[in-house]
Every structure is written in C-alpha cells, then in structure tokens.
XYZ file of C-alpha atoms in Angstrom:
724
model
C -64.943 67.899 96.137
C -66.231 69.504 99.352
C -67.690 72.742 97.945
C -67.565 74.453 101.489
C -64.103 73.368 102.583
C -62.614 76.313 104.195
C -65.571 78.612 103.817
C -67.743 77.451 106.659
C -67.505 80.850 108.533
C -68.237 82.872 105.383
C -71.264 80.834 104.486
C -72.850 80.274 107.949
C -75.959 81.770 109.748
C -73.911 84.571 111.148
C -71.376 84.678 108.316
C -70.340 87.516 105.821
C -72.692 86.548 102.990
C -75.741 86.381 105.332
C -75.188 89.880 106.422
C -74.182 91.042 103.033
C -77.566 89.571 101.504
C -79.675 90.108 104.485
C -80.868 86.716 104.749
C -79.405 83.370 106.236
C -79.355 80.088 104.394
C -82.224 78.991 106.514
C -84.227 82.021 105.587
C -83.901 83.989 108.898
C -83.322 87.889 108.360
C -79.990 89.537 109.171
C -79.049 93.042 109.762
C -77.649 94.297 106.496
C -73.853 94.876 106.104
C -73.233 98.351 104.307
C -75.730 100.404 102.462
C -77.428 102.147 101.006
C -74.162 102.827 99.187
C -72.868 99.404 98.513
C -69.361 98.355 97.778
C -68.468 95.888 95.055
C -66.918 92.748 96.866
C -64.114 91.200 95.077
C -62.759 87.666 96.106
C -59.016 87.922 95.500
C -56.582 85.032 95.167
C -54.761 83.219 92.475
C -55.584 79.890 90.813
C -56.726 77.112 93.087
C -57.742 79.655 95.945
C -61.477 78.548 95.603
C -63.025 81.897 94.269
C -65.323 80.072 91.869
C -66.077 77.328 94.325
C -67.095 79.997 96.973
C -69.359 81.706 94.320
C -70.980 78.360 93.584
C -71.502 77.709 97.291
C -73.082 81.155 97.774
C -75.453 80.417 94.837
C -76.368 76.925 96.170
C -76.768 78.137 99.698
C -78.672 81.328 99.391
C -80.538 81.275 95.964
C -83.666 79.737 97.425
C -84.059 82.643 99.963
C -82.931 85.589 97.906
C -82.352 86.170 94.146
C -78.765 85.207 93.498
C -77.499 84.959 89.627
C -74.258 83.267 88.970
C -72.655 84.350 85.874
C -69.536 82.995 84.380
C -67.818 85.859 82.505
C -65.244 83.571 80.939
C -67.966 81.525 79.083
C -67.886 81.877 75.379
C -71.593 81.351 75.186
C -72.285 85.059 75.389
C -69.931 85.963 72.461
C -71.507 83.041 70.523
C -74.940 84.425 70.957
C -73.929 87.880 69.999
C -71.872 86.630 66.795
C -75.029 86.280 64.458
C -75.785 89.967 64.792
C -72.568 91.868 65.805
C -74.227 95.213 65.201
C -77.164 94.537 67.513
C -75.746 92.266 70.166
C -72.544 92.010 72.249
C -71.265 89.506 74.852
C -72.163 92.190 77.439
C -75.742 92.645 76.273
C -76.161 88.922 76.050
C -74.978 88.421 79.631
C -77.468 91.061 80.795
C -80.247 89.454 78.951
C -79.233 86.005 80.512
C -79.345 87.772 84.074
C -82.853 89.413 83.394
C -84.202 86.159 82.018
C -83.333 84.200 84.942
C -84.832 86.728 87.296
C -87.943 86.790 85.281
C -88.464 83.099 86.330
C -87.618 83.810 90.260
C -90.088 81.819 92.261
C -88.969 82.927 95.701
C -90.306 85.444 98.023
C -91.854 88.351 95.949
C -92.161 86.498 92.912
C -90.494 87.104 89.366
C -88.963 90.275 88.242
C -89.523 92.361 85.068
C -87.330 94.801 83.290
C -89.427 97.460 81.679
C -86.482 100.101 81.888
C -83.977 97.708 80.334
C -86.194 96.681 77.490
C -86.392 99.840 75.522
C -82.639 100.084 75.364
C -82.266 96.521 74.118
C -85.036 97.273 71.555
C -83.202 100.129 70.306
C -79.885 98.430 69.703
C -81.994 95.967 67.698
C -82.106 98.574 64.952
C -78.399 97.571 64.321
C -79.301 94.376 62.881
C -77.464 93.218 59.795
C -80.336 93.704 57.339
C -81.813 96.907 58.910
C -85.317 96.351 57.583
C -88.451 96.821 59.681
C -89.061 93.080 59.683
C -85.374 92.171 60.789
C -85.585 94.842 63.459
C -89.029 93.653 64.718
C -87.673 90.113 64.760
C -84.613 91.198 66.798
C -86.640 93.308 69.250
C -89.222 90.617 69.956
C -86.312 88.679 71.600
C -86.507 90.909 74.583
C -90.381 91.408 74.841
C -90.700 88.815 77.614
C -88.493 90.989 79.910
C -90.695 93.992 79.758
C -93.451 93.068 82.211
C -94.510 90.283 84.624
C -97.260 87.992 83.346
C -99.905 87.587 86.067
C -102.327 85.679 83.870
C -101.794 84.114 80.558
C -101.258 86.863 78.075
C -102.084 89.716 80.382
C -99.423 92.013 81.684
C -99.413 93.906 84.997
C -100.177 97.361 83.384
C -98.330 99.413 85.827
C -95.538 100.521 83.382
C -96.785 99.609 79.999
C -100.432 99.700 78.662
C -101.712 96.364 77.626
C -99.762 93.693 76.088
C -96.485 94.343 74.159
C -96.223 91.174 72.466
C -96.829 91.617 68.725
C -97.227 95.678 69.044
C -93.801 96.393 67.789
C -94.079 94.082 64.909
C -97.536 95.417 63.910
C -96.219 99.071 63.900
C -92.886 98.280 62.258
C -94.572 96.142 59.442
C -96.497 99.293 58.356
C -93.076 100.483 56.857
C -92.378 97.064 55.163
C -93.566 98.228 51.874
C -91.578 101.246 51.662
C -88.102 101.552 50.008
C -86.033 102.176 52.979
C -82.188 102.165 53.327
C -80.717 100.018 56.063
C -80.818 101.841 59.417
C -83.189 104.361 58.047
C -84.352 106.936 60.656
C -87.784 105.866 59.887
C -87.125 102.504 61.345
C -85.972 104.091 64.653
C -88.843 106.521 64.696
C -91.346 103.661 64.125
C -89.710 101.669 66.927
C -89.868 104.704 69.359
C -93.374 105.283 68.477
C -94.290 101.717 69.145
C -92.532 101.947 72.567
C -93.884 105.212 73.734
C -97.593 104.651 72.465
C -97.697 101.656 74.942
C -96.306 103.719 77.993
C -98.573 104.263 80.974
C -97.904 107.666 82.610
C -95.567 106.353 85.187
C -93.566 104.478 82.507
C -93.236 107.611 80.486
C -91.967 109.416 83.504
C -89.461 106.705 84.195
C -88.139 106.609 80.718
C -87.808 110.509 80.631
C -85.747 110.204 83.967
C -83.528 107.385 82.968
C -82.881 107.666 79.087
C -83.229 111.396 79.255
C -80.040 111.275 81.450
C -77.935 109.457 78.690
C -74.943 111.465 77.725
C -76.088 114.099 75.072
C -79.717 113.486 75.677
C -80.526 116.829 77.369
C -83.389 115.303 79.209
C -85.135 113.934 75.901
C -85.643 110.236 76.283
C -86.154 109.624 72.595
C -82.865 111.403 71.737
C -81.267 109.370 74.571
C -82.396 106.002 73.046
C -81.308 107.219 69.601
C -77.796 108.100 70.895
C -77.451 104.973 72.801
C -78.292 102.877 69.608
C -75.698 104.894 67.578
C -73.171 104.368 70.265
C -73.742 100.657 70.312
C -73.344 100.473 66.451
C -70.222 102.704 66.648
C -68.267 100.067 68.640
C -65.134 100.672 70.860
C -65.507 103.044 73.779
C -68.806 104.465 72.551
C -70.322 100.972 72.709
C -68.979 100.509 76.297
C -70.815 103.603 77.234
C -74.031 102.136 75.883
C -73.572 98.747 77.569
C -72.765 100.363 80.814
C -75.990 102.294 80.589
C -78.016 99.215 79.852
C -76.436 97.562 83.025
C -77.625 100.526 85.056
C -81.180 100.062 83.567
C -81.205 96.491 84.701
C -80.183 97.474 88.257
C -82.654 100.304 88.377
C -85.492 97.797 87.429
C -84.320 95.529 90.488
C -84.157 98.514 92.700
C -87.675 99.666 91.599
C -88.971 95.979 92.314
C -87.785 96.379 95.918
C -88.544 100.125 96.603
C -92.248 100.021 95.383
C -94.924 99.795 97.916
C -95.657 96.058 97.106
C -92.001 95.290 96.885
C -91.284 96.838 100.222
C -93.955 94.455 101.761
C -93.087 91.356 99.775
C -89.437 91.296 98.967
C -86.702 90.508 101.489
C -82.836 90.760 101.561
C -80.831 91.870 98.481
C -80.603 90.570 95.097
C -77.107 89.362 94.094
C -74.993 89.069 90.807
C -72.003 86.717 91.277
C -69.431 87.384 88.547
C -67.094 84.342 88.183
C -63.866 85.081 86.251
C -64.545 88.815 86.566
C -60.900 89.330 85.437
C -62.010 88.654 81.908
C -62.944 91.554 79.449
C -66.495 90.986 79.995
C -66.184 90.856 83.802
C -64.049 93.789 83.722
C -66.607 95.726 81.787
C -69.485 94.930 84.069
C -67.312 95.868 87.123
C -66.282 99.158 85.653
C -69.814 100.075 84.765
C -71.304 99.540 88.296
C -68.238 101.151 90.089
C -68.276 104.157 87.847
C -72.194 104.624 88.382
C -71.915 104.270 92.133
C -68.900 106.687 92.254
C -71.186 109.289 90.427
C -74.067 108.891 93.051
C -76.235 106.032 91.521
C -77.568 103.975 94.251
C -79.077 100.490 94.090
C -79.184 97.577 96.444
C -77.858 94.830 93.991
C -74.992 92.950 95.761
C -72.130 92.592 93.166
C -69.488 89.963 94.072
C -66.928 89.170 91.602
C -63.593 87.421 91.415
C -59.981 88.893 91.001
C -56.878 87.153 90.465
C -54.530 90.053 91.296
C -54.077 90.836 94.892
C -54.896 94.452 94.236
C -58.192 93.633 92.748
C -57.092 94.435 89.363
C -55.032 97.186 87.682
C -58.166 98.944 86.053
C -59.133 99.951 89.692
C -56.338 102.213 90.255
C -56.440 104.738 87.387
C -53.058 103.867 86.046
C -51.132 104.550 89.313
C -48.149 102.239 89.737
C -48.718 99.739 92.748
C -46.420 101.771 95.112
C -48.556 104.945 94.648
C -52.081 103.329 94.610
C -54.141 103.443 97.585
C -55.292 99.959 98.398
C -58.900 99.109 98.743
C -60.425 98.142 101.999
C -59.860 94.362 102.659
C -61.458 91.654 104.609
C -59.660 88.469 105.796
C -62.094 86.051 107.257
C -59.628 85.030 110.020
C -59.652 88.605 111.353
C -63.426 88.118 112.394
C -65.815 90.933 111.676
C -65.951 92.495 108.155
C -64.228 95.949 107.880
C -66.089 99.266 108.051
C -66.444 100.813 104.677
C -67.580 104.215 103.293
C -67.076 106.086 100.303
C -64.797 109.145 100.410
C -66.853 112.345 100.376
C -64.389 115.068 99.745
C -64.330 117.372 96.769
C -62.242 114.907 94.644
C -64.694 111.959 95.449
C -66.008 111.895 91.946
C -62.475 111.424 90.597
C -61.406 108.876 93.023
C -60.066 105.587 91.486
C -62.472 102.941 91.158
C -60.752 101.053 93.905
C -62.562 103.305 96.359
C -65.718 101.390 95.811
C -64.507 98.038 96.468
C -63.929 95.671 99.422
C -61.385 92.875 98.854
C -62.214 89.612 100.462
C -58.927 87.694 100.705
C -59.542 84.085 99.909
C -58.303 82.119 102.985
C -55.657 79.442 102.784
C -56.532 76.272 104.595
C -55.248 76.036 108.183
C -53.132 73.045 109.171
C -56.192 71.482 110.882
C -58.546 71.870 107.910
C -55.833 70.350 105.672
C -55.354 67.384 108.077
C -59.016 66.821 108.259
C -59.289 66.644 104.458
C -56.468 64.233 104.133
C -57.746 62.034 106.777
C -61.335 62.141 105.220
C -59.840 60.913 101.975
C -57.595 58.309 103.640
C -60.577 56.692 105.436
C -62.024 55.723 102.050
C -58.875 53.750 101.061
C -57.256 50.605 102.611
C -56.165 51.547 106.189
C -52.495 52.629 106.586
C -50.271 53.137 109.524
C -50.219 56.486 111.268
C -46.557 57.127 110.140
C -47.770 57.006 106.549
C -50.602 59.359 107.275
C -48.489 61.838 108.899
C -45.962 61.735 106.027
C -48.852 62.395 103.461
C -50.324 65.238 105.689
C -46.737 66.828 105.551
C -46.433 66.377 101.857
C -49.724 67.843 100.970
C -49.034 70.661 103.331
C -45.808 71.601 101.742
C -46.718 70.940 98.128
C -50.129 73.001 98.441
C -48.958 75.665 100.725
C -52.671 75.543 102.007
C -53.954 76.428 98.459
C -57.396 74.694 98.660
C -57.812 73.249 95.299
C -54.252 71.798 95.420
C -55.110 70.377 98.864
C -58.348 68.682 97.495
C -56.492 67.116 94.419
C -53.454 65.921 96.386
C -55.536 64.623 99.102
C -57.669 62.556 96.619
C -54.567 61.211 94.878
C -52.966 60.286 98.137
C -56.034 58.137 99.437
C -54.415 54.992 98.217
C -50.867 55.952 97.921
C -48.146 55.058 100.189
C -45.047 57.290 100.452
C -41.651 55.720 100.131
C -39.797 55.867 103.529
C -37.087 58.548 102.550
C -39.193 59.970 99.514
C -39.114 63.645 98.429
C -42.619 65.222 98.536
C -42.614 65.399 94.858
C -43.020 61.561 94.725
C -46.655 62.345 95.553
C -47.134 64.184 92.344
C -46.947 60.939 90.373
C -49.764 59.406 92.334
C -52.633 58.587 89.931
C -55.862 60.480 90.007
C -59.173 59.921 88.247
C -61.500 62.995 88.441
C -65.032 62.355 89.589
C -67.321 61.440 86.576
C -64.288 61.282 84.292
C -64.200 58.365 81.853
C -60.614 58.984 81.040
C -57.933 56.742 82.444
C -56.106 57.830 85.616
C -53.412 60.505 85.148
C -50.635 61.515 87.479
C -52.094 64.125 89.806
C -49.267 66.626 88.636
C -50.586 66.549 85.088
C -54.164 67.320 86.348
C -52.962 70.165 88.539
C -50.727 71.705 85.774
C -53.965 71.542 83.386
C -56.311 73.076 86.066
C -53.871 75.722 87.516
C -52.011 76.843 84.429
C -53.464 75.690 81.000
C -57.099 76.337 82.145
C -56.244 79.724 83.685
C -54.013 81.440 81.170
C -53.254 85.065 81.956
C -55.880 87.254 80.364
C -53.397 89.407 78.650
C -51.173 86.785 77.495
C -50.526 87.184 73.580
C -52.091 84.503 71.488
C -48.729 83.635 69.998
C -47.249 82.609 73.341
C -50.121 80.497 74.728
C -48.839 77.168 73.309
C -45.438 77.585 75.019
C -46.628 79.137 78.263
C -46.269 75.942 80.260
C -42.896 75.105 78.670
C -41.554 78.571 79.527
C -42.764 78.413 83.143
C -41.226 74.945 83.485
C -37.816 76.287 82.582
C -38.264 79.378 84.662
C -38.850 77.115 87.581
C -35.093 76.996 88.148
C -34.588 80.843 87.870
C -34.093 82.970 90.907
C -34.143 86.576 89.743
C -34.867 88.488 86.473
C -31.434 88.198 84.999
C -31.464 84.357 85.215
C -34.935 84.284 83.936
C -33.975 86.512 80.932
C -31.068 84.183 80.168
C -33.488 81.187 79.992
C -36.076 82.895 78.122
C -33.656 84.095 75.355
C -32.470 80.565 75.174
C -35.785 78.760 74.913
C -37.401 81.525 72.605
C -34.502 81.448 70.088
C -36.018 81.301 66.629
C -39.272 82.792 67.608
C -40.193 86.111 66.270
C -42.023 87.354 69.271
C -40.254 87.130 72.812
C -41.472 87.445 76.254
C -38.931 89.048 78.639
C -38.669 88.272 82.381
C -40.590 91.534 83.132
C -43.544 90.480 80.850
C -43.633 87.048 82.489
C -43.459 88.562 85.978
C -46.407 90.953 85.027
C -48.453 88.085 83.701
C -47.820 85.945 86.774
C -48.852 88.947 88.856
C -51.931 89.483 86.834
C -52.910 85.798 87.237
C -52.510 86.013 91.058
C -49.333 84.115 91.694
C -47.428 85.557 94.502
C -43.950 86.977 94.182
C -40.688 85.977 96.153
C -37.446 88.022 96.391
C -35.490 84.744 96.065
C -37.284 82.674 93.470
C -38.695 83.825 89.945
C -41.614 81.502 90.497
C -42.747 82.722 93.878
C -45.255 80.277 94.845
C -43.460 77.236 96.444
C -46.226 74.775 95.393
C -46.441 75.903 91.855
C -42.562 75.949 91.659
C -42.542 72.131 92.745
C -45.057 71.325 90.193
C -43.016 72.930 87.528
C -39.686 71.524 88.706
C -41.235 67.957 88.687
C -42.451 68.604 85.025
C -39.217 69.910 83.935
C -37.136 67.034 85.205
C -39.499 64.738 83.331
C -39.429 66.531 80.023
C -36.509 64.484 78.621
C -34.993 61.115 79.830
C -32.570 61.352 82.860
C -33.555 64.884 83.610
C -31.758 66.186 80.719
C -33.822 69.338 80.451
C -33.083 70.125 84.045
C -29.485 69.586 83.755
C -29.171 71.662 80.515
C -30.944 74.841 82.264
C -28.769 74.727 85.253
C -25.716 74.341 83.079
C -26.822 77.151 81.049
C -27.173 79.383 84.079
C -23.895 78.141 85.675
C -21.879 79.043 82.693
C -23.643 82.524 82.348
C -22.557 83.258 85.950
C -19.099 81.891 85.408
C -18.622 84.206 82.488
C -19.978 87.291 84.493
C -17.836 86.360 87.540
C -14.655 85.940 85.403
C -12.196 88.712 86.548
C -14.377 89.870 89.321
C -13.341 89.845 92.902
C -14.294 86.636 94.839
C -17.030 88.517 96.657
C -18.312 90.574 93.691
C -21.814 91.606 94.705
C -24.701 90.159 92.648
C -27.752 92.408 91.698
C -30.466 89.951 92.237
C -31.340 87.076 94.596
C -27.777 86.287 95.581
C -25.102 88.135 97.569
C -22.389 87.362 94.940
C -22.139 86.164 91.436
C -19.964 83.365 92.584
C -22.676 82.070 95.047
C -25.168 82.295 92.175
C -22.884 80.266 89.983
C -22.261 77.632 92.607
C -26.046 77.151 93.264
C -26.582 75.979 89.740
C -23.383 73.965 89.836
C -24.524 72.274 92.960
C -27.846 70.911 91.451
C -26.336 69.947 88.227
C -23.731 67.443 89.431
C -21.051 69.761 90.663
C -21.302 68.834 94.369
C -17.640 68.183 94.804
C -16.540 71.432 93.135
C -18.892 73.302 95.490
C -17.399 71.489 98.497
C -13.901 72.415 97.369
C -14.992 76.025 97.032
C -16.603 76.287 100.447
C -13.681 74.621 102.147
C -11.224 77.144 100.494
C -13.253 80.239 101.360
C -14.402 79.390 104.996
C -11.210 80.514 107.155
C -11.527 84.140 108.086
C -15.053 84.781 107.085
C -17.384 82.526 109.011
C -20.397 84.975 108.860
C -20.310 85.604 105.071
C -19.344 82.018 104.592
C -22.576 80.887 106.365
C -24.636 83.378 104.228
C -22.940 81.880 101.081
C -23.761 78.306 102.255
C -27.438 78.837 102.595
C -27.714 80.748 99.213
C -25.852 77.837 97.358
C -27.945 75.283 99.108
C -31.366 76.642 98.576
C -32.262 74.476 95.584
C -34.365 71.639 94.749
C -32.894 68.103 94.431
C -33.092 66.471 90.913
C -34.898 63.141 90.498
C -33.516 59.829 91.115
C -31.686 58.163 94.137
C -31.140 60.678 97.028
C -27.928 60.199 99.154
C -27.823 63.486 100.753
C -28.784 62.113 104.137
C -26.239 59.322 104.157
C -23.704 61.874 103.059
C -24.622 64.411 105.687
C -24.133 61.785 108.420
C -20.863 60.650 107.036
C -21.983 57.202 105.713
C -20.507 57.973 102.370
C -16.794 57.850 102.050
C -15.216 61.337 101.188
C -11.645 62.308 100.444
C -9.618 65.144 101.739
C -8.574 66.724 105.071
C -11.014 67.018 108.104
C -12.056 70.416 107.051
C -13.184 69.392 103.727
C -14.900 66.321 104.895
C -16.973 68.213 107.425
C -17.918 70.841 105.028
C -19.007 68.185 102.484
C -21.319 66.651 105.189
C -22.487 70.183 106.296
C -23.512 71.233 102.648
C -25.611 68.177 102.205
C -27.345 68.616 105.656
C -28.117 72.281 104.827
C -29.354 71.315 101.364
C -31.707 68.789 103.011
C -33.110 71.669 105.162
C -33.287 74.301 102.474
C -35.109 72.051 99.844
C -38.160 71.960 102.082
C -39.671 68.881 100.472
C -38.911 66.320 103.200
C -39.057 66.227 106.883
C -35.979 67.438 108.849
C -36.817 67.224 112.395
C -34.459 66.170 115.277
C -32.133 63.844 113.445
C -31.052 66.648 111.016
C -31.019 69.173 113.685
C -28.483 66.930 115.578
C -26.488 66.544 112.406
C -26.250 70.293 111.770
C -25.338 71.071 115.466
C -22.697 68.282 115.446
C -20.948 69.413 112.187
C -21.017 73.132 113.081
C -19.604 72.336 116.463
C -16.807 70.354 114.843
C -15.880 73.259 112.533
C -16.060 75.591 115.589
C -13.080 73.760 117.103
C -11.009 73.657 114.099
C -7.814 75.679 113.711
C -8.739 78.593 111.424
C -9.570 82.108 111.844
C -13.168 82.769 113.190
C -14.081 79.240 113.819
C -15.463 79.856 117.277
C -18.164 81.906 115.894
C -19.884 78.967 114.207
C -20.776 77.766 117.819
C -23.586 80.248 117.878
C -24.678 79.354 114.309
C -25.003 75.586 115.528
C -27.449 76.445 118.018
C -29.474 78.718 115.914
C -29.557 76.405 112.814
C -30.364 73.285 114.750
C -33.120 74.968 116.519
C -34.745 76.007 113.141
C -34.345 72.747 111.614
C -35.822 70.847 114.577
C -39.021 72.904 114.192
C -39.033 72.321 110.412
C -38.494 75.990 109.823
C -36.237 77.359 106.984
C -32.728 78.311 107.681
C -32.787 81.162 104.923
C -36.228 82.659 105.008
C -38.016 84.311 101.962
C -41.637 84.950 101.095
C -42.440 81.545 99.870
C -40.949 79.708 102.748
C -42.527 82.055 105.266
C -45.883 81.068 103.755
C -45.032 77.236 104.283
C -43.957 78.102 107.858
C -47.451 79.794 108.657
C -49.413 76.658 107.362
C -47.768 74.331 109.842
C-alpha cells in the first residue's frame, strides 16, 4: 500500500502539515499556520478515505524533525492497562501517560521532555488504588516518577522544578504511616503524599503548582485542595472523572508549552509538537477532543497541534451543542484541492465562551482520488502482473473508478486484486469483486476482494453507537438494505429481517448510524454510497444459491407497494424516492424477474403523457442487475425476439437500453447512445398523442449516454460523474 497516495500536496515541503508544524520533512523551517490560538484539525471522511493512513504518513515524515505522537484511540490497550486499578487509572489517564512517556524519550532537537505539572495529578489519583494502603499508593505513584523531571546524568534530575531526586522519596514518606491502622483512602495517606510532593518542590515549582492546581474547580487558589478535589472527582467516576481527566490533559499540554516557552526551550526547540489522534470518534478520542476544545474556548493557550479523525462530515455531533444539523454553524473547512488553507480565528463576541465547540475546529476534508491518480495506481499494479492489452486495462480502470468512487482504500484494494485479473468482455463491474486478493504479509489463503473490503470497511469499522445486540447482524442488515431506496422500503425490509428479535433497528436508526460512520446520503438510495452499495448487492446476491435472497427482498418490496397502490389512482404520488407508488412497485418487479410485465405497463401508459412517462421509465430502470447471464444489450438492440405490436417491442428495447445506462456498472458509450437515439426516434414518429416530444428526449439522453453520464441524476451518481 502506498502510504502517501493522494496526500502528496498535504505532506510536501510547502504543504499544509509543514506549515501547521512549522517544519518541513527535510527539516527546514516554515512560517507557522495559525496561532497563538490554535484550532483543532479534524480529518473528515468515512471508512476507506485514508484518515489513519494520512496520520501515519504525517508521523513517519515529520517525527524526526518535531515531536509527533500518534495515538490510536480505539486501541483496547489503554482500557486493559487501567483495568487492574479502576479507581486509580482510566483509559484516558493511561493514554496521557503513554504520550508523556514517549516524549520523555524524544531524541530530536531540544532533547527529551519532562512533565512535572502532570506528575502531581497522576500521583494524587494513585490514592484511589484498590487497597488504599500507604504501600499500595506508593507503588502506584511510583509508576509516574520517571515523568517528573529530565535526567541529565544517571540518577540526577535537572533541579529546576523539583529539589533533588524524586525516586524513592514518596515511598520513604508514605511508609512512615505503614505501621498505623488506617482505613483505605484515609486522609492521612493523601496528606502524606501531598507532603512528599510539596517538600520536594523548588520555589518555581511551588509557584507553578499553585497557579495550575489552585485553578482546579473548587480549589479557591489552594493547590493542595485542588489536588484533593481532583483525586475525589476521579474516584467518583462519571462526569466528575471527566473533569479530572480533562485537567490532567491540560497539565500535560502546559508542560509541553513550558518546554518551548522557557529561555532554553526558546533557543533550542523548533516547530510545534503534535498529538495525532486516530479513531478520535471513539469515546477516548472524543473525551480528549472535548477537553482541549473546552480549554481553548475558555482562553487556555498552548502550541500543541491536535489532529484527530472524524467519520461524520460535520466533525461529530458533540461539537454542535445539541443543535440539529440544519441549525448548526459548520466549522471552517479545508479542501486540499482548493489550494491555500482557510483563514481561521475564534469568535470574540460576548457569547464566545458559550460558542459550540465547533468554533475551535478546522475540518480537513479527506480528498477522493482524481481520475489521473486512480489510473496511475491501477497501471502501477498492472505492471507487476503479466502484460495485458490496453483494452483490458481501460476496462479495469473504469471498473475500479466506478466501484470505488475514488475512495482511496477501495482503489488500493481493487487495483491490487485486478493486477492479474482479466475482465470478461461484457462483464458487469461487480465481476471484479470476485478477484482473489492476498494481503501483504498475510499467511491466510487468497480471498475475494469483496470479502476483504466488507471486513475492512464495515466489520472493522462498526458505528461507535451501534448497540451490542445488533453488531452480529449489522452486515446482514446492510446487505438487505442495499435494495432499498427510501426509509419506507428500508423499514419494510428491517421489520422482516428482524422478526423474532427483541430489539429492532428502524430505518431512522440505521440512517443515523451510517451518517455517524461517515457514509454519505443519497435522495434516491438508502445506502447512499455507490461503491458500498455495489459491495452489498454483490454479497446479497451470493447469500443463497441462485440469488434467492436478492429475489426474496425485491418480491417483498414489490408486494408491499402493490398493496399500497391498490385502489389508488394510476399516478398516485409516492412520498419517498419515487414519483409514484406504481413506479416504485415496477422497479422491484423489473429486477426480480418481471421485465415483461413492466414492458406491458410502460407500453400501456405511454400515449398522452410522454414527459411523465420518461420520468417513470428512468425511475423504474434505476436498479442493479442480478447475477448470471446478462442479455440486456442484445435485447436493447433487438437481437432477442419479442412479441407484440411495434410500440410494445420498441418500449421493450428502450427499457433495457435505459437499464444498461442507469445501472452504472458497465460502459455505455457511443453504441448505447446510438441505440437510445434510434429507439426514441422510432417512438417519436409513432401514432399516439405526444409522440413528437420524444425527439428532444432522444437528443438529450443519447448525449448523456455517450459521455458516460447518468440519465437520472442523484447524489451518488453525481459523485461518479465527478471522478471521471
């Protein structure tokens, strides 16, 4: 996998991250972007958009020049480390300790960092250990002693914050209480720990702790009181614990700021330190983001660059103070294709301290691959395989472009699978999904690339708020929903496939979960991402022999809309993705084996209403084709015998030509464009009311088909059009 594919401009010597960090990958200085008040940068994009890949590339390119720490907020390691002492540790504190320990070993310009402000807070929450005895507290607090001060010589601290060496001092003072009969969490233990800390403080250190921990909520300027309340809040759990964790994160950032702002730091340190939060939509990531955004909104300033990931396009619901999307003010955003990063400044009016957290964010929209980038990647992969003709490579390029929609991870996987794959002459693009793929370094046998992508894009990236009881069936539910167009038909499918379950997801729930995961919406398709929908359609057809699951779902929806349309006027309006209930019913009937019935319906309803009829035709034909032999092209060209009068035979051919164009999973080009024009022109000279108006439609539709553009546009087909 090419880690920098699609990110070259962002990572270059003049790129966004060089300016944000104040240093280029080669070590040259750059004028700083933003500051001294820094926004949090969130990389936004759904699964497969490369957010984690970009963070790793930033780390690999810049970490030798400026301190860059990469943290995977979804890793279970932090919760696992906290588990032995739940009253004295949490996933958040373990993550902060991890960051501090890595920076304590920084070997770049300016040398390692120390965290004398963070250390007392960590030591105080150690009083919440399970046993609560002096020995247990001392053992827990000693986990953090190495963070307190830099070691210039073996065993000798710097002495500018703490007097002498801390190691062993806490244990020596606490063990004086070990012979006393103390209840767990006795105030005497906390007092002895505070004495151990404050007796070791140099004057500068005392002043700093008074400033920092004296500002803890409720401390009234008294650092000892602040540290006691912090420890009590941490033990209390819930929102109180989050306040304590947030304050510890502030202490860590203040230690970093002090390392740069001191006279020696000003002379020796360059650029800005950075914390890269992968999977920041996880509970741990959201807590860290909320903490820094709240502090900066309140006026706390530091030079730590915070870059996180966000699946949702708005950065995350927590940023918007509970406002619905239509009322929320969107954060500043940067699209790399636009060139220069946006200007950003925090609002300064009287309500600034109550502004939504989104006010402190810049969204970096993860770029889709351009057509040129996509073609270069497929060509690069093809060159490693046996040479193939140019026609096959062009066919592969087109299939990868349509199935991926430019989503980088999907492009990389499909290109790798296609390296030794030859597309059948008239194959649907979904044939490529069966191409075998062996992951690099994977000892397992080859698997169809569709299975790999479903694992990586769906099962490995479940919605954060998906209830546990629905996780095992999430992929199955999405597979069935791949045939749904709007919330009504999605609810029909969900009720059927969740029958017998105690807990049910509704279409609204699923739609929200998809939005939270970063999948786009479309007004005509419930699964709004074209590439994801093709993966799910492919899986649905293969769930049972002969596509039985596919046909069953379409029959279910066909029958539902038949019942709804019974007794309604022929043009009864629909309330979802279709203009009428009948068109919705006919769509599902067409793709589940009822093509002849649909032709009869269309032939009967054409006279007198050519405009509305063309709209119906497009809606009915906007559907994927099931697996197996595909005779649509031959049927569109009149090579398959059809019964009936000329009007019906021509409508039959036209329906199949339009279906080819609307499915969007195979080339159409000039041949199909000529077929469309010919058939519509034939209809335009037939003897029925309004026939002549179809001549203009012939020109319009053939022009779109010749340029591989959709006849009926929607959000997901527009995305495909832009990728060409």
